[in-house]
Amino acid sequence: MTNSPLLALFKRDLLIAFRNRGELLNPLMFFLMVASLFPLAVTPDPKFLGLIAAGIIWVGALLATLLSLDLMFKSDYEDGSLEQMLLQPQPALLFVMVKTALHWMVAGVPLTIVAPLLGVMLALPEGGFAPLILSLLLGTPTLSLLGSIGAGLTVGLKKGGMLMPLLILPLYIPVLIFAASSVQAGIDGNSYTGHLAFLGAYLALMLVLAPLASSAALKISIAR
Amino acid sequence: MTHSQANNQPQAAAALLSGQGLWCERDDRVLFSQLDFAWDSGQIVRISGPNGAGKSSLIRILLGLSASYEGELFFNGQPMAKGRYEFRDQLLYLGHQVGIKASLTPEENLRWLCPDAAKEAIYSALEQVGLRGFEDVLSQGLSAGQQRRVALARLYLQNKAIWILDEPFTAIDKDGVAQLEARIIEHAQNGGLVILTTHHQLAVDVLELELGKKVEPRGDFDD
């Protein structure tokens, strides 16, 4: 019974996500647009595109995630449900974990699903597909977790738009480097497990630390 | 400041919710200082005072949402830091923003706010607040008063001892005010504690905690 407010929150947010699905499509559309404009702007030559495909897809995914972070706590903050969440007897970090998991489900998972398609469009060499999907699977949850810290810190600010990327982009850089180089290693026919192991380790670390940090950030934001 | 009052502790410790030597400052202005109170079950406490006197600040301190204060809070005789879980387990709070989601129906909103409530209970609570027939309307289609009524339905749904209501009568019509007042009185008679801020005069005698006076407010509420 102690978990039922968490389950209720999960169901509620899933329902809200479904009702506002147009809003959720925005980051995905952004991702698709970035990736599809590159061949037009640079060159349609498959050889050249294949070289930069992994980078385009990962930069696109990262920026799309950044775009969607604003939605994480904002509406809850404005309508008072964040207060109700923090006033539950259960620790706030459990609610933050639910919200982060949901953010990954509606932002990270669609990006991961669409990415192979973009890989085909950008002539990604065959060896790159497996590491691309695996690195997105391991990397996007980390992006959501890190993003929850930035979203928690800036939720109370009227003009937090530029502050959040500044806060969390430096933390995103390791994910970007190791994910993109895992794809490159796959293309070159080298082993990419080392890169994925780093992404996994970063995810495990953030799984523990990020909810703590973002629940503390939310408490500060709400204390005004 | 707080240690000087340690001799008062056992007396206040018996109360359900008590505070000692509370001091709060906002933007270099002292809102209240040396504020003592001890509230018990069955009481209705009305925190009054002019706008900006610190009513909402005091409420946020009681809730534990604000840390910008000095002094001690006790729940059931134990310091709030220890009793926080039980306090929140017994707490029903309605603030200025009531946590109603515009893209959910009243029933769906209540299902998350009161996860333990059965569907029939939610329907009958909505009937109590005059929203029968609106269960399946998205809350964005409801008026401000109706949205607040959705939140007020929690008062009929949840079995919580401590109600903290910040301006509960806002945007509620005349009949609704009378009904809400009756519900508040009923809860106090059933052994609950109601703490509210309002400019509305309730029909029964309540404990007044007046903020914003020049003299240091003293809340010696001995029955």
PDB file of N, CA and C in Angstrom, chain B residues 134-215:
ATOM      1  N   PHE B 134     -20.027  15.867 -13.786  1.00  0.00           N
ATOM      2  CA  PHE B 134     -18.815  16.441 -14.386  1.00  0.00           C
ATOM      3  C   PHE B 134     -17.640  15.463 -14.313  1.00  0.00           C
ATOM      4  N   GLU B 135     -17.915  14.205 -13.924  1.00  0.00           N
ATOM      5  CA  GLU B 135     -16.811  13.250 -13.709  1.00  0.00           C
ATOM      6  C   GLU B 135     -15.952  13.101 -14.950  1.00  0.00           C
ATOM      7  N   ASP B 136     -16.608  13.128 -16.108  1.00  0.00           N
ATOM      8  CA  ASP B 136     -15.873  12.825 -17.333  1.00  0.00           C
ATOM      9  C   ASP B 136     -15.567  14.053 -18.178  1.00  0.00           C
ATOM     10  N   VAL B 137     -15.702  15.238 -17.561  1.00  0.00           N
ATOM     11  CA  VAL B 137     -15.358  16.458 -18.286  1.00  0.00           C
ATOM     12  C   VAL B 137     -13.910  16.796 -17.951  1.00  0.00           C
ATOM     13  N   LEU B 138     -13.122  17.147 -18.948  1.00  0.00           N
ATOM     14  CA  LEU B 138     -11.742  17.546 -18.644  1.00  0.00           C
ATOM     15  C   LEU B 138     -11.746  18.793 -17.777  1.00  0.00           C
ATOM     16  N   SER B 139     -10.837  18.835 -16.813  1.00  0.00           N
ATOM     17  CA  SER B 139     -10.859  19.933 -15.844  1.00  0.00           C
ATOM     18  C   SER B 139     -10.617  21.288 -16.482  1.00  0.00           C
ATOM     19  N   GLN B 140     -10.004  21.298 -17.679  1.00  0.00           N
ATOM     20  CA  GLN B 140      -9.797  22.597 -18.319  1.00  0.00           C
ATOM     21  C   GLN B 140     -11.126  23.231 -18.740  1.00  0.00           C
ATOM     22  N   GLY B 141     -12.180  22.397 -18.825  1.00  0.00           N
ATOM     23  CA  GLY B 141     -13.495  22.920 -19.153  1.00  0.00           C
ATOM     24  C   GLY B 141     -14.269  23.400 -17.942  1.00  0.00           C
ATOM     25  N   LEU B 142     -13.699  23.231 -16.752  1.00  0.00           N
ATOM     26  CA  LEU B 142     -14.381  23.655 -15.534  1.00  0.00           C
ATOM     27  C   LEU B 142     -13.979  25.079 -15.164  1.00  0.00           C
ATOM     28  N   SER B 143     -14.852  25.752 -14.427  1.00  0.00           N
ATOM     29  CA  SER B 143     -14.517  27.098 -13.963  1.00  0.00           C
ATOM     30  C   SER B 143     -13.527  27.018 -12.805  1.00  0.00           C
ATOM     31  N   ALA B 144     -12.977  28.183 -12.445  1.00  0.00           N
ATOM     32  CA  ALA B 144     -11.994  28.210 -11.351  1.00  0.00           C
ATOM     33  C   ALA B 144     -12.606  27.652 -10.072  1.00  0.00           C
ATOM     34  N   GLY B 145     -13.843  28.052  -9.801  1.00  0.00           N
ATOM     35  CA  GLY B 145     -14.511  27.573  -8.589  1.00  0.00           C
ATOM     36  C   GLY B 145     -14.743  26.079  -8.631  1.00  0.00           C
ATOM     37  N   GLN B 146     -15.126  25.576  -9.809  1.00  0.00           N
ATOM     38  CA  GLN B 146     -15.358  24.132  -9.927  1.00  0.00           C
ATOM     39  C   GLN B 146     -14.066  23.353  -9.763  1.00  0.00           C
ATOM     40  N   GLN B 147     -12.950  23.920 -10.286  1.00  0.00           N
ATOM     41  CA  GLN B 147     -11.667  23.227 -10.121  1.00  0.00           C
ATOM     42  C   GLN B 147     -11.290  23.148  -8.646  1.00  0.00           C
ATOM     43  N   ARG B 148     -11.568  24.224  -7.923  1.00  0.00           N
ATOM     44  CA  ARG B 148     -11.278  24.189  -6.485  1.00  0.00           C
ATOM     45  C   ARG B 148     -12.180  23.192  -5.779  1.00  0.00           C
ATOM     46  N   ARG B 149     -13.405  23.077  -6.273  1.00  0.00           N
ATOM     47  CA  ARG B 149     -14.320  22.099  -5.673  1.00  0.00           C
ATOM     48  C   ARG B 149     -13.813  20.670  -5.869  1.00  0.00           C
ATOM     49  N   VAL B 150     -13.167  20.419  -7.000  1.00  0.00           N
ATOM     50  CA  VAL B 150     -12.582  19.089  -7.213  1.00  0.00           C
ATOM     51  C   VAL B 150     -11.595  18.796  -6.087  1.00  0.00           C
ATOM     52  N   ALA B 151     -10.760  19.799  -5.797  1.00  0.00           N
ATOM     53  CA  ALA B 151      -9.779  19.598  -4.733  1.00  0.00           C
ATOM     54  C   ALA B 151     -10.472  19.462  -3.378  1.00  0.00           C
ATOM     55  N   LEU B 152     -11.546  20.225  -3.181  1.00  0.00           N
ATOM     56  CA  LEU B 152     -12.260  20.150  -1.904  1.00  0.00           C
ATOM     57  C   LEU B 152     -12.916  18.790  -1.697  1.00  0.00           C
ATOM     58  N   ALA B 153     -13.157  18.090  -2.796  1.00  0.00           N
ATOM     59  CA  ALA B 153     -13.735  16.749  -2.667  1.00  0.00           C
ATOM     60  C   ALA B 153     -12.828  15.845  -1.834  1.00  0.00           C
ATOM     61  N   ARG B 154     -11.555  16.187  -1.768  1.00  0.00           N
ATOM     62  CA  ARG B 154     -10.635  15.393  -0.933  1.00  0.00           C
ATOM     63  C   ARG B 154     -11.045  15.410   0.529  1.00  0.00           C
ATOM     64  N   LEU B 155     -11.698  16.498   0.944  1.00  0.00           N
ATOM     65  CA  LEU B 155     -12.110  16.596   2.344  1.00  0.00           C
ATOM     66  C   LEU B 155     -13.155  15.541   2.690  1.00  0.00           C
ATOM     67  N   TYR B 156     -13.847  15.006   1.669  1.00  0.00           N
ATOM     68  CA  TYR B 156     -14.850  13.969   1.912  1.00  0.00           C
ATOM     69  C   TYR B 156     -14.278  12.581   1.665  1.00  0.00           C
ATOM     70  N   LEU B 157     -13.086  12.539   1.055  1.00  0.00           N
ATOM     71  CA  LEU B 157     -12.542  11.267   0.604  1.00  0.00           C
ATOM     72  C   LEU B 157     -11.491  10.702   1.533  1.00  0.00           C
ATOM     73  N   GLN B 158     -10.645  11.584   2.036  1.00  0.00           N
ATOM     74  CA  GLN B 158      -9.467  11.094   2.731  1.00  0.00           C
ATOM     75  C   GLN B 158      -9.654  11.160   4.229  1.00  0.00           C
ATOM     76  N   ASN B 159      -9.177  10.149   4.873  1.00  0.00           N
ATOM     77  CA  ASN B 159      -9.312  10.069   6.314  1.00  0.00           C
ATOM     78  C   ASN B 159      -8.016  10.552   6.959  1.00  0.00           C
ATOM     79  N   LYS B 160      -7.820  11.870   6.966  1.00  0.00           N
ATOM     80  CA  LYS B 160      -6.598  12.443   7.522  1.00  0.00           C
ATOM     81  C   LYS B 160      -6.983  13.302   8.727  1.00  0.00           C
ATOM     82  N   ALA B 161      -6.141  13.275   9.746  1.00  0.00           N
ATOM     83  CA  ALA B 161      -6.495  13.978  10.973  1.00  0.00           C
ATOM     84  C   ALA B 161      -6.243  15.478  10.866  1.00  0.00           C
ATOM     85  N   ILE B 162      -5.158  15.847  10.210  1.00  0.00           N
ATOM     86  CA  ILE B 162      -4.771  17.257  10.209  1.00  0.00           C
ATOM     87  C   ILE B 162      -5.070  17.874   8.849  1.00  0.00           C
ATOM     88  N   TRP B 163      -5.901  18.902   8.867  1.00  0.00           N
ATOM     89  CA  TRP B 163      -6.181  19.629   7.638  1.00  0.00           C
ATOM     90  C   TRP B 163      -5.481  20.973   7.703  1.00  0.00           C
ATOM     91  N   ILE B 164      -4.699  21.275   6.727  1.00  0.00           N
ATOM     92  CA  ILE B 164      -4.110  22.607   6.616  1.00  0.00           C
ATOM     93  C   ILE B 164      -4.637  23.225   5.330  1.00  0.00           C
ATOM     94  N   LEU B 165      -5.452  24.255   5.475  1.00  0.00           N
ATOM     95  CA  LEU B 165      -6.152  24.827   4.336  1.00  0.00           C
ATOM     96  C   LEU B 165      -5.775  26.298   4.204  1.00  0.00           C
ATOM     97  N   ASP B 166      -5.139  26.630   3.090  1.00  0.00           N
ATOM     98  CA  ASP B 166      -4.737  28.016   2.857  1.00  0.00           C
ATOM     99  C   ASP B 166      -5.804  28.676   1.977  1.00  0.00           C
ATOM    100  N   GLU B 167      -6.545  29.579   2.550  1.00  0.00           N
ATOM    101  CA  GLU B 167      -7.638  30.274   1.846  1.00  0.00           C
ATOM    102  C   GLU B 167      -8.585  29.291   1.154  1.00  0.00           C
ATOM    103  N   PRO B 168      -9.238  28.412   1.917  1.00  0.00           N
ATOM    104  CA  PRO B 168     -10.080  27.399   1.260  1.00  0.00           C
ATOM    105  C   PRO B 168     -11.341  27.972   0.623  1.00  0.00           C
ATOM    106  N   PHE B 169     -11.759  29.173   1.060  1.00  0.00           N
ATOM    107  CA  PHE B 169     -13.042  29.695   0.571  1.00  0.00           C
ATOM    108  C   PHE B 169     -12.909  30.494  -0.727  1.00  0.00           C
ATOM    109  N   THR B 170     -11.682  30.616  -1.221  1.00  0.00           N
ATOM    110  CA  THR B 170     -11.464  31.366  -2.460  1.00  0.00           C
ATOM    111  C   THR B 170     -12.264  30.769  -3.607  1.00  0.00           C
ATOM    112  N   ALA B 171     -12.946  31.627  -4.362  1.00  0.00           N
ATOM    113  CA  ALA B 171     -13.645  31.246  -5.595  1.00  0.00           C
ATOM    114  C   ALA B 171     -14.799  30.272  -5.375  1.00  0.00           C
ATOM    115  N   ILE B 172     -15.227  30.110  -4.119  1.00  0.00           N
ATOM    116  CA  ILE B 172     -16.339  29.202  -3.829  1.00  0.00           C
ATOM    117  C   ILE B 172     -17.604  30.045  -3.621  1.00  0.00           C
ATOM    118  N   ASP B 173     -18.725  29.578  -4.168  1.00  0.00           N
ATOM    119  CA  ASP B 173     -19.957  30.359  -4.039  1.00  0.00           C
ATOM    120  C   ASP B 173     -20.544  30.244  -2.623  1.00  0.00           C
ATOM    121  N   LYS B 174     -21.640  31.011  -2.400  1.00  0.00           N
ATOM    122  CA  LYS B 174     -22.193  31.156  -1.050  1.00  0.00           C
ATOM    123  C   LYS B 174     -22.591  29.819  -0.425  1.00  0.00           C
ATOM    124  N   ASP B 175     -23.314  29.010  -1.212  1.00  0.00           N
ATOM    125  CA  ASP B 175     -23.751  27.712  -0.698  1.00  0.00           C
ATOM    126  C   ASP B 175     -22.549  26.823  -0.407  1.00  0.00           C
ATOM    127  N   GLY B 176     -21.579  26.897  -1.303  1.00  0.00           N
ATOM    128  CA  GLY B 176     -20.373  26.093  -1.144  1.00  0.00           C
ATOM    129  C   GLY B 176     -19.623  26.474   0.121  1.00  0.00           C
ATOM    130  N   VAL B 177     -19.586  27.784   0.409  1.00  0.00           N
ATOM    131  CA  VAL B 177     -18.901  28.250   1.609  1.00  0.00           C
ATOM    132  C   VAL B 177     -19.570  27.684   2.854  1.00  0.00           C
ATOM    133  N   ALA B 178     -20.911  27.731   2.857  1.00  0.00           N
ATOM    134  CA  ALA B 178     -21.642  27.210   4.023  1.00  0.00           C
ATOM    135  C   ALA B 178     -21.384  25.723   4.207  1.00  0.00           C
ATOM    136  N   GLN B 179     -21.368  25.019   3.076  1.00  0.00           N
ATOM    137  CA  GLN B 179     -21.172  23.568   3.135  1.00  0.00           C
ATOM    138  C   GLN B 179     -19.764  23.226   3.607  1.00  0.00           C
ATOM    139  N   LEU B 180     -18.795  23.975   3.078  1.00  0.00           N
ATOM    140  CA  LEU B 180     -17.403  23.739   3.458  1.00  0.00           C
ATOM    141  C   LEU B 180     -17.198  24.036   4.933  1.00  0.00           C
ATOM    142  N   GLU B 181     -17.846  25.112   5.387  1.00  0.00           N
ATOM    143  CA  GLU B 181     -17.740  25.478   6.801  1.00  0.00           C
ATOM    144  C   GLU B 181     -18.299  24.359   7.680  1.00  0.00           C
ATOM    145  N   ALA B 182     -19.436  23.817   7.248  1.00  0.00           N
ATOM    146  CA  ALA B 182     -20.046  22.718   8.005  1.00  0.00           C
ATOM    147  C   ALA B 182     -19.107  21.516   8.048  1.00  0.00           C
ATOM    148  N   ARG B 183     -18.461  21.253   6.925  1.00  0.00           N
ATOM    149  CA  ARG B 183     -17.543  20.105   6.853  1.00  0.00           C
ATOM    150  C   ARG B 183     -16.351  20.314   7.793  1.00  0.00           C
ATOM    151  N   ILE B 184     -15.841  21.547   7.829  1.00  0.00           N
ATOM    152  CA  ILE B 184     -14.702  21.853   8.694  1.00  0.00           C
ATOM    153  C   ILE B 184     -15.085  21.658  10.159  1.00  0.00           C
ATOM    154  N   ILE B 185     -16.284  22.161  10.523  1.00  0.00           N
ATOM    155  CA  ILE B 185     -16.733  22.036  11.914  1.00  0.00           C
ATOM    156  C   ILE B 185     -16.934  20.560  12.272  1.00  0.00           C
ATOM    157  N   GLU B 186     -17.508  19.821  11.309  1.00  0.00           N
ATOM    158  CA  GLU B 186     -17.749  18.390  11.533  1.00  0.00           C
ATOM    159  C   GLU B 186     -16.436  17.648  11.780  1.00  0.00           C
ATOM    160  N   HIS B 187     -15.412  18.026  10.982  1.00  0.00           N
ATOM    161  CA  HIS B 187     -14.119  17.355  11.124  1.00  0.00           C
ATOM    162  C   HIS B 187     -13.522  17.616  12.504  1.00  0.00           C
ATOM    163  N   ALA B 188     -13.648  18.866  12.958  1.00  0.00           N
ATOM    164  CA  ALA B 188     -13.115  19.201  14.287  1.00  0.00           C
ATOM    165  C   ALA B 188     -13.866  18.445  15.372  1.00  0.00           C
ATOM    166  N   GLN B 189     -15.193  18.319  15.189  1.00  0.00           N
ATOM    167  CA  GLN B 189     -15.987  17.591  16.198  1.00  0.00           C
ATOM    168  C   GLN B 189     -15.631  16.109  16.217  1.00  0.00           C
ATOM    169  N   ASN B 190     -15.208  15.604  15.062  1.00  0.00           N
ATOM    170  CA  ASN B 190     -14.798  14.195  15.001  1.00  0.00           C
ATOM    171  C   ASN B 190     -13.371  13.985  15.493  1.00  0.00           C
ATOM    172  N   GLY B 191     -12.782  15.034  16.026  1.00  0.00           N
ATOM    173  CA  GLY B 191     -11.451  14.871  16.605  1.00  0.00           C
ATOM    174  C   GLY B 191     -10.311  15.229  15.680  1.00  0.00           C
ATOM    175  N   GLY B 192     -10.604  15.946  14.613  1.00  0.00           N
ATOM    176  CA  GLY B 192      -9.530  16.374  13.722  1.00  0.00           C
ATOM    177  C   GLY B 192      -9.035  17.765  14.078  1.00  0.00           C
ATOM    178  N   LEU B 193      -7.907  18.104  13.545  1.00  0.00           N
ATOM    179  CA  LEU B 193      -7.364  19.448  13.742  1.00  0.00           C
ATOM    180  C   LEU B 193      -7.411  20.177  12.401  1.00  0.00           C
ATOM    181  N   VAL B 194      -8.021  21.364  12.404  1.00  0.00           N
ATOM    182  CA  VAL B 194      -8.111  22.142  11.174  1.00  0.00           C
ATOM    183  C   VAL B 194      -7.345  23.448  11.368  1.00  0.00           C
ATOM    184  N   ILE B 195      -6.384  23.696  10.498  1.00  0.00           N
ATOM    185  CA  ILE B 195      -5.652  24.961  10.528  1.00  0.00           C
ATOM    186  C   ILE B 195      -5.952  25.666   9.227  1.00  0.00           C
ATOM    187  N   LEU B 196      -6.489  26.872   9.284  1.00  0.00           N
ATOM    188  CA  LEU B 196      -6.815  27.525   8.026  1.00  0.00           C
ATOM    189  C   LEU B 196      -6.491  29.013   8.077  1.00  0.00           C
ATOM    190  N   THR B 197      -6.270  29.570   6.931  1.00  0.00           N
ATOM    191  CA  THR B 197      -6.171  31.016   6.810  1.00  0.00           C
ATOM    192  C   THR B 197      -7.376  31.445   5.995  1.00  0.00           C
ATOM    193  N   THR B 198      -8.056  32.430   6.470  1.00  0.00           N
ATOM    194  CA  THR B 198      -9.196  32.953   5.728  1.00  0.00           C
ATOM    195  C   THR B 198      -9.585  34.302   6.319  1.00  0.00           C
ATOM    196  N   HIS B 199     -10.242  35.111   5.509  1.00  0.00           N
ATOM    197  CA  HIS B 199     -10.796  36.362   6.030  1.00  0.00           C
ATOM    198  C   HIS B 199     -12.272  36.190   6.364  1.00  0.00           C
ATOM    199  N   HIS B 200     -12.769  34.996   6.052  1.00  0.00           N
ATOM    200  CA  HIS B 200     -14.163  34.669   6.311  1.00  0.00           C
ATOM    201  C   HIS B 200     -14.334  34.366   7.805  1.00  0.00           C
ATOM    202  N   GLN B 201     -15.439  34.860   8.398  1.00  0.00           N
ATOM    203  CA  GLN B 201     -15.713  34.570   9.809  1.00  0.00           C
ATOM    204  C   GLN B 201     -16.486  33.272   9.919  1.00  0.00           C
ATOM    205  N   LEU B 202     -15.943  32.322  10.661  1.00  0.00           N
ATOM    206  CA  LEU B 202     -16.654  31.069  10.805  1.00  0.00           C
ATOM    207  C   LEU B 202     -17.738  31.187  11.861  1.00  0.00           C
ATOM    208  N   ALA B 203     -18.748  30.315  11.758  1.00  0.00           N
ATOM    209  CA  ALA B 203     -19.912  30.407  12.632  1.00  0.00           C
ATOM    210  C   ALA B 203     -19.608  29.935  14.050  1.00  0.00           C
ATOM    211  N   VAL B 204     -18.541  29.190  14.241  1.00  0.00           N
ATOM    212  CA  VAL B 204     -18.228  28.690  15.578  1.00  0.00           C
ATOM    213  C   VAL B 204     -17.008  29.415  16.132  1.00  0.00           C
ATOM    214  N   ASP B 205     -16.796  29.220  17.416  1.00  0.00           N
ATOM    215  CA  ASP B 205     -15.614  29.804  18.036  1.00  0.00           C
ATOM    216  C   ASP B 205     -14.374  29.058  17.555  1.00  0.00           C
ATOM    217  N   VAL B 206     -13.398  29.816  17.149  1.00  0.00           N
ATOM    218  CA  VAL B 206     -12.158  29.188  16.713  1.00  0.00           C
ATOM    219  C   VAL B 206     -10.999  29.814  17.476  1.00  0.00           C
ATOM    220  N   LEU B 207      -9.897  29.131  17.471  1.00  0.00           N
ATOM    221  CA  LEU B 207      -8.685  29.706  18.040  1.00  0.00           C
ATOM    222  C   LEU B 207      -8.113  30.674  17.021  1.00  0.00           C
ATOM    223  N   GLU B 208      -7.819  31.858  17.465  1.00  0.00           N
ATOM    224  CA  GLU B 208      -7.258  32.840  16.539  1.00  0.00           C
ATOM    225  C   GLU B 208      -5.761  32.944  16.759  1.00  0.00           C
ATOM    226  N   LEU B 209      -5.027  32.929  15.691  1.00  0.00           N
ATOM    227  CA  LEU B 209      -3.607  33.238  15.772  1.00  0.00           C
ATOM    228  C   LEU B 209      -3.408  34.446  14.878  1.00  0.00           C
ATOM    229  N   GLU B 210      -3.221  35.582  15.500  1.00  0.00           N
ATOM    230  CA  GLU B 210      -3.161  36.793  14.708  1.00  0.00           C
ATOM    231  C   GLU B 210      -1.716  37.164  14.434  1.00  0.00           C
ATOM    232  N   LEU B 211      -1.417  37.318  13.184  1.00  0.00           N
ATOM    233  CA  LEU B 211      -0.067  37.710  12.781  1.00  0.00           C
ATOM    234  C   LEU B 211      -0.069  39.172  12.356  1.00  0.00           C
ATOM    235  N   GLY B 212       1.100  39.739  12.306  1.00  0.00           N
ATOM    236  CA  GLY B 212       1.232  41.081  11.757  1.00  0.00           C
ATOM    237  C   GLY B 212       0.931  42.183  12.748  1.00  0.00           C
ATOM    238  N   LYS B 213       0.898  41.860  14.057  1.00  0.00           N
ATOM    239  CA  LYS B 213       0.710  42.909  15.055  1.00  0.00           C
ATOM    240  C   LYS B 213       2.069  43.463  15.452  1.00  0.00           C
ATOM    241  N   LYS B 214       2.058  44.712  15.921  1.00  0.00           N
ATOM    242  CA  LYS B 214       3.314  45.325  16.334  1.00  0.00           C
ATOM    243  C   LYS B 214       3.881  44.602  17.542  1.00  0.00           C
ATOM    244  N   VAL B 215       2.966  44.344  18.505  1.00  0.00           N
ATOM    245  CA  VAL B 215       3.409  43.605  19.686  1.00  0.00           C
ATOM    246  C   VAL B 215       3.725  42.179  19.300  1.00  0.00           C
TER     247      VAL B 215
END
